[in-house]
Amino acid sequence: MKFLNRWLTTKKEETSNHFDQEGKIPQHIAVIMDGNGRWAQKRMLPRIAGHKEGMETVRRIAIAADDLGVKAMTLYAFSTENWKRPTEEVSFLMKLPGDFFQLFMPEIQERNMQIKLIGFIDQLPDSTRRVVQNAVDATVNNTGMVLTFALNYGSRAEILEATKSIAQQVKDGQITVEELSEDSINQELQTAFLGQLQDPDLMIRTSGEVRLSNFLCWQLAYSEFYFTDILWPDFSKEDLQEAIGVYQNRHRRYGGL
Ligand code: FPP
């Protein structure tokens, strides 16, 4: 990964990626929280111990992002592919949101954070669905950072559903094919509630894997990507600042000059 990092970050970034408190802060950060299992295995612990520690990291990083003035953070907590894992691990992951909100809801409220969900929530076990929906309901009037959990989320399925909905609107005569725009798709995606903040400015993936894994494929089209070897349970506030430092030193051109 050392070699890969060298390839992924330019020579300039290696020397000038220092975080600038006064610099531009990404408004929306998306995170692929990877490496919980390896973190646990390195310590001869069961994989679920890594997920538990990863839950603490969610709190730490959400607070750090809030303190830095980030407006939205979207966390990939469970993909549509994660059902393939051993039943015991899936059951544990399904219980985590309950533990998380029980432990941290007072802090979430104190910070005025809004909890939101993306993913195919209807297919979650009843108890999980109830607990996450309660968190959304309990924070619906908050106006602070939007903390979105992607649960049973898959980007291709999301885009497929959006396409079906648009096709139906065309069929029903509500819109013509000529009238369709990128915004027609934005409005049908599960992230539509984010409005102006819908597209992340920065995507962070931990643990050394360098792929998107079906996460926000449409929304990340112009985002800056930051990959790090650090395993999610070890990811710290300083590591977040480091990622933002790299972002601050990149020049987003959106295809222009
Ligand atoms: C990927 O690591 C991580 C997950 C599939 C689960 C992520 C969940 C959390 C960080 C906790 C979420 C907390 C809440 C509140 C929902 P991995 O298991 O694939 O790690 P590995 O690649 O090392 O095996």
Coordinates of C-alpha atoms and ligand atoms in Angstrom, one line a residue:
M1 CA 0.0 0.0 0.0
K2 CA 3.0 2.3 0.5
F3 CA 3.6 2.2 -3.2
L4 CA -0.1 2.6 -3.9
N5 CA -0.3 5.7 -1.6
R6 CA 2.6 7.2 -3.5
W7 CA 0.6 6.6 -6.7
L8 CA -2.7 7.9 -5.3
T9 CA -1.3 11.0 -3.7
T10 CA 1.0 13.2 -5.8
K11 CA 4.5 14.3 -4.8
K12 CA 3.2 17.7 -3.9
E13 CA 0.6 16.2 -1.6
E14 CA 3.2 14.3 0.3
T15 CA 4.8 17.5 1.4
S16 CA 1.9 20.0 1.5
N17 CA -1.1 18.2 2.8
H18 CA -1.1 19.9 6.1
F19 CA -4.6 20.7 7.4
D20 CA -5.4 24.3 7.5
Q21 CA -8.0 25.3 10.1
E22 CA -8.8 28.4 8.1
G23 CA -8.9 26.5 4.8
K24 CA -11.8 25.1 2.9
I25 CA -13.7 22.5 4.8
P26 CA -15.5 19.8 2.7
Q27 CA -19.3 20.3 3.3
H28 CA -20.2 16.7 2.8
I29 CA -17.8 13.8 3.6
A30 CA -18.7 10.2 2.6
V31 CA -16.9 7.4 4.4
I32 CA -16.4 3.7 3.6
M33 CA -15.5 2.4 7.1
D34 CA -13.4 -0.6 6.3
G35 CA -11.0 -2.8 8.2
N36 CA -13.0 -3.7 11.4
G37 CA -12.4 -7.4 10.9
R38 CA -8.7 -7.1 10.3
W39 CA -8.4 -4.8 13.3
A40 CA -9.9 -7.5 15.5
Q41 CA -7.9 -10.4 13.8
K42 CA -4.7 -8.5 14.5
R43 CA -5.6 -8.6 18.2
M44 CA -6.7 -12.3 18.1
L45 CA -10.3 -11.1 18.8
P46 CA -13.5 -12.1 17.1
R47 CA -14.4 -9.9 14.1
I48 CA -17.4 -8.5 16.0
A49 CA -15.0 -6.9 18.4
G50 CA -13.7 -4.9 15.5
H51 CA -17.3 -3.7 14.6
K52 CA -17.9 -2.7 18.2
E53 CA -14.7 -0.6 18.2
G54 CA -15.7 0.7 14.8
M55 CA -18.9 2.0 16.4
E56 CA -16.8 4.1 18.9
T57 CA -15.0 5.4 15.9
V58 CA -18.3 6.5 14.3
R59 CA -18.9 8.7 17.4
R60 CA -15.3 10.1 17.4
I61 CA -15.3 11.0 13.8
A62 CA -18.9 12.4 13.7
I63 CA -17.9 14.7 16.6
A64 CA -14.6 15.7 15.0
A65 CA -16.4 16.4 11.7
D66 CA -19.1 18.4 13.5
D67 CA -16.4 20.4 15.3
L68 CA -14.7 21.2 12.0
G69 CA -17.9 22.6 10.5
V70 CA -18.7 19.7 8.1
K71 CA -22.4 19.9 7.2
A72 CA -23.1 16.3 6.2
M73 CA -21.4 13.0 6.7
T74 CA -22.6 9.8 5.1
L75 CA -21.3 6.5 6.5
Y76 CA -21.4 3.1 4.7
A77 CA -22.5 0.9 7.6
F78 CA -23.9 -2.1 5.8
S79 CA -24.0 -2.9 2.1
T80 CA -26.6 -5.0 0.1
E81 CA -23.7 -7.5 -0.3
N82 CA -22.9 -7.8 3.5
W83 CA -25.8 -10.3 4.0
K84 CA -23.4 -12.9 2.6
R85 CA -21.4 -12.8 5.8
P86 CA -21.8 -15.4 8.6
T87 CA -25.2 -15.2 10.3
E88 CA -23.6 -14.4 13.6
E89 CA -21.7 -11.4 12.2
V90 CA -24.8 -10.1 10.3
S91 CA -26.9 -10.4 13.5
F92 CA -24.3 -8.4 15.4
L93 CA -24.1 -5.7 12.8
M94 CA -27.9 -5.5 12.9
K95 CA -27.8 -4.9 16.6
L96 CA -25.1 -2.2 16.4
P97 CA -27.3 0.8 15.5
G98 CA -29.4 0.1 18.6
D99 CA -26.3 0.1 20.8
F100 CA -25.0 3.2 19.1
F101 CA -28.1 5.3 19.5
Q102 CA -28.7 4.1 23.1
L103 CA -25.2 5.2 24.0
F104 CA -24.8 8.4 21.9
M105 CA -28.3 9.9 21.4
P106 CA -27.9 12.4 24.2
E107 CA -24.7 13.7 22.5
I108 CA -26.4 13.7 19.1
Q109 CA -29.2 15.8 20.5
E110 CA -26.8 18.1 22.4
R111 CA -25.0 18.7 19.1
N112 CA -28.3 19.2 17.2
M113 CA -27.4 16.5 14.7
Q114 CA -29.9 15.1 12.3
I115 CA -29.9 11.4 11.8
K116 CA -30.9 10.2 8.3
L117 CA -30.9 6.8 6.5
I118 CA -30.3 5.6 3.0
G119 CA -30.5 2.0 1.8
F120 CA -33.3 -0.5 1.5
I121 CA -34.5 0.0 5.1
D122 CA -37.7 -2.0 4.6
Q123 CA -35.6 -5.2 4.3
L124 CA -33.9 -4.8 7.7
P125 CA -35.0 -6.9 10.6
D126 CA -38.0 -5.2 12.4
S127 CA -36.0 -4.4 15.5
T128 CA -33.2 -2.7 13.6
R129 CA -35.7 -0.8 11.4
R130 CA -37.6 0.5 14.5
V131 CA -34.5 1.6 16.3
V132 CA -33.0 3.5 13.3
Q133 CA -36.4 5.0 12.4
N134 CA -36.7 6.2 16.1
A135 CA -33.4 7.9 15.8
V136 CA -34.5 9.7 12.6
D137 CA -37.8 10.7 14.2
A138 CA -36.1 11.9 17.4
T139 CA -33.8 14.3 15.4
V140 CA -36.2 15.4 12.7
N141 CA -36.4 19.0 14.1
N142 CA -32.6 19.3 14.5
T143 CA -30.8 21.7 12.2
G144 CA -27.1 20.7 12.7
M145 CA -24.8 18.3 10.9
V146 CA -26.7 15.7 8.9
L147 CA -25.3 12.2 9.8
T148 CA -26.6 9.7 7.3
F149 CA -26.2 5.9 7.8
A150 CA -26.2 3.8 4.7
L151 CA -27.8 0.5 5.8
N152 CA -28.5 -2.3 3.3
Y153 CA -27.4 0.2 0.7
G154 CA -26.3 -0.5 -2.8
S155 CA -25.7 2.3 -5.4
R156 CA -26.7 0.2 -8.5
A157 CA -30.0 -0.8 -6.9
E158 CA -30.6 2.8 -5.9
I159 CA -30.0 4.0 -9.5
L160 CA -32.2 1.2 -10.8
E161 CA -35.0 2.2 -8.5
A162 CA -34.6 5.9 -9.6
T163 CA -34.7 4.8 -13.3
K164 CA -37.9 2.8 -12.7
S165 CA -39.5 5.7 -11.0
I166 CA -38.6 8.1 -13.8
A167 CA -39.7 5.6 -16.5
Q168 CA -43.1 5.4 -14.7
Q169 CA -43.3 9.2 -14.7
V170 CA -42.7 9.3 -18.4
K171 CA -45.2 6.6 -19.0
D172 CA -47.8 8.5 -16.9
G173 CA -47.1 11.6 -19.0
Q174 CA -45.8 13.6 -16.0
I175 CA -42.6 14.4 -17.8
T176 CA -41.3 14.0 -21.3
V177 CA -38.0 12.3 -22.3
E178 CA -36.7 15.6 -23.5
E179 CA -37.3 17.3 -20.2
L180 CA -35.2 14.7 -18.3
S181 CA -32.0 16.1 -16.8
E182 CA -29.3 15.1 -14.3
D183 CA -31.5 16.8 -11.7
S184 CA -34.4 14.4 -12.5
I185 CA -32.1 11.6 -11.4
N186 CA -30.8 13.5 -8.3
Q187 CA -34.3 14.0 -7.2
E188 CA -35.1 10.3 -7.3
L189 CA -32.0 9.1 -5.5
Q190 CA -32.2 8.1 -1.8
T191 CA -29.9 11.1 -1.0
A192 CA -32.3 13.7 -2.5
F193 CA -33.1 15.0 1.0
L194 CA -29.6 16.5 1.1
G195 CA -30.4 19.0 -1.6
Q196 CA -27.4 21.2 -2.3
L197 CA -25.2 18.9 -0.2
Q198 CA -26.2 15.8 -2.1
D199 CA -22.8 15.2 -3.8
P200 CA -20.0 14.5 -1.3
D201 CA -16.9 16.8 -1.7
L202 CA -14.6 14.2 -0.2
M203 CA -14.8 10.4 0.0
I204 CA -12.6 8.6 2.5
R205 CA -12.0 4.8 2.5
T206 CA -9.9 3.2 5.3
S207 CA -8.0 0.0 5.4
G208 CA -6.1 0.1 2.2
E209 CA -8.8 -1.1 -0.2
V210 CA -9.0 1.1 -3.3
R211 CA -12.4 0.7 -4.7
L212 CA -15.9 2.1 -4.4
S213 CA -17.8 -1.1 -3.5
N214 CA -21.1 0.1 -4.9
F215 CA -21.2 3.3 -2.7
L216 CA -22.8 6.5 -4.0
C217 CA -21.6 5.9 -7.6
W218 CA -23.6 8.7 -9.1
Q219 CA -23.1 11.1 -6.2
L220 CA -19.3 10.7 -6.1
A221 CA -18.8 11.5 -9.8
Y222 CA -16.8 14.7 -9.0
S223 CA -15.7 14.0 -5.4
E224 CA -12.1 13.9 -4.3
F225 CA -11.0 10.5 -3.1
Y226 CA -8.8 9.8 -0.2
F227 CA -7.5 6.3 0.6
T228 CA -5.6 5.4 3.7
D229 CA -4.1 2.2 5.1
I230 CA -5.4 3.0 8.6
L231 CA -8.1 0.5 9.8
W232 CA -11.4 2.1 10.7
P233 CA -11.3 1.4 14.4
D234 CA -7.9 3.2 14.5
F235 CA -9.1 6.2 12.5
S236 CA -8.6 9.4 14.5
K237 CA -9.5 13.0 14.5
E238 CA -6.0 13.8 13.3
D239 CA -6.4 11.3 10.5
L240 CA -9.6 13.1 9.4
Q241 CA -7.7 16.4 9.5
E242 CA -5.0 14.8 7.4
A243 CA -7.6 13.7 4.8
I244 CA -9.1 17.2 4.8
G245 CA -5.6 18.6 4.4
V246 CA -5.1 16.6 1.2
Y247 CA -8.5 17.8 0.0
Q248 CA -7.6 21.4 0.7
N249 CA -4.5 21.1 -1.5
R250 CA -6.3 19.6 -4.4
H251 CA -7.8 21.8 -7.1
R252 CA -11.3 20.8 -8.1
R253 CA -11.9 21.7 -11.7
Y254 CA -15.1 19.8 -12.5
G255 CA -13.7 19.1 -16.0
G256 CA -12.8 22.8 -16.6
L257 CA -9.4 24.4 -16.5
Ligands
FPP1 C1 -16.2 -3.1 7.1 O1 -15.1 -3.8 7.8 C2 -17.2 -2.7 8.0 C3 -18.5 -3.0 8.0 C4 -19.0 -3.9 7.0 C5 -19.4 -2.6 9.1 C6 -19.2 -1.2 9.4 C7 -19.9 -0.9 10.7 C8 -19.4 -0.1 11.6 C9 -18.1 0.6 11.5 C10 -20.2 0.2 12.8 C11 -21.4 0.9 12.4 C12 -22.0 1.6 13.4 C13 -23.3 2.0 13.4 C14 -23.8 2.9 14.4 C15 -24.2 1.5 12.4 P1 -14.9 -5.3 7.5 O2 -15.7 -6.1 8.4 O3 -15.1 -5.5 6.0 O4 -13.4 -5.4 7.8 P2 -12.3 -6.3 7.0 O5 -12.3 -5.9 5.6 O6 -11.0 -6.0 7.8 O7 -12.8 -7.7 7.2

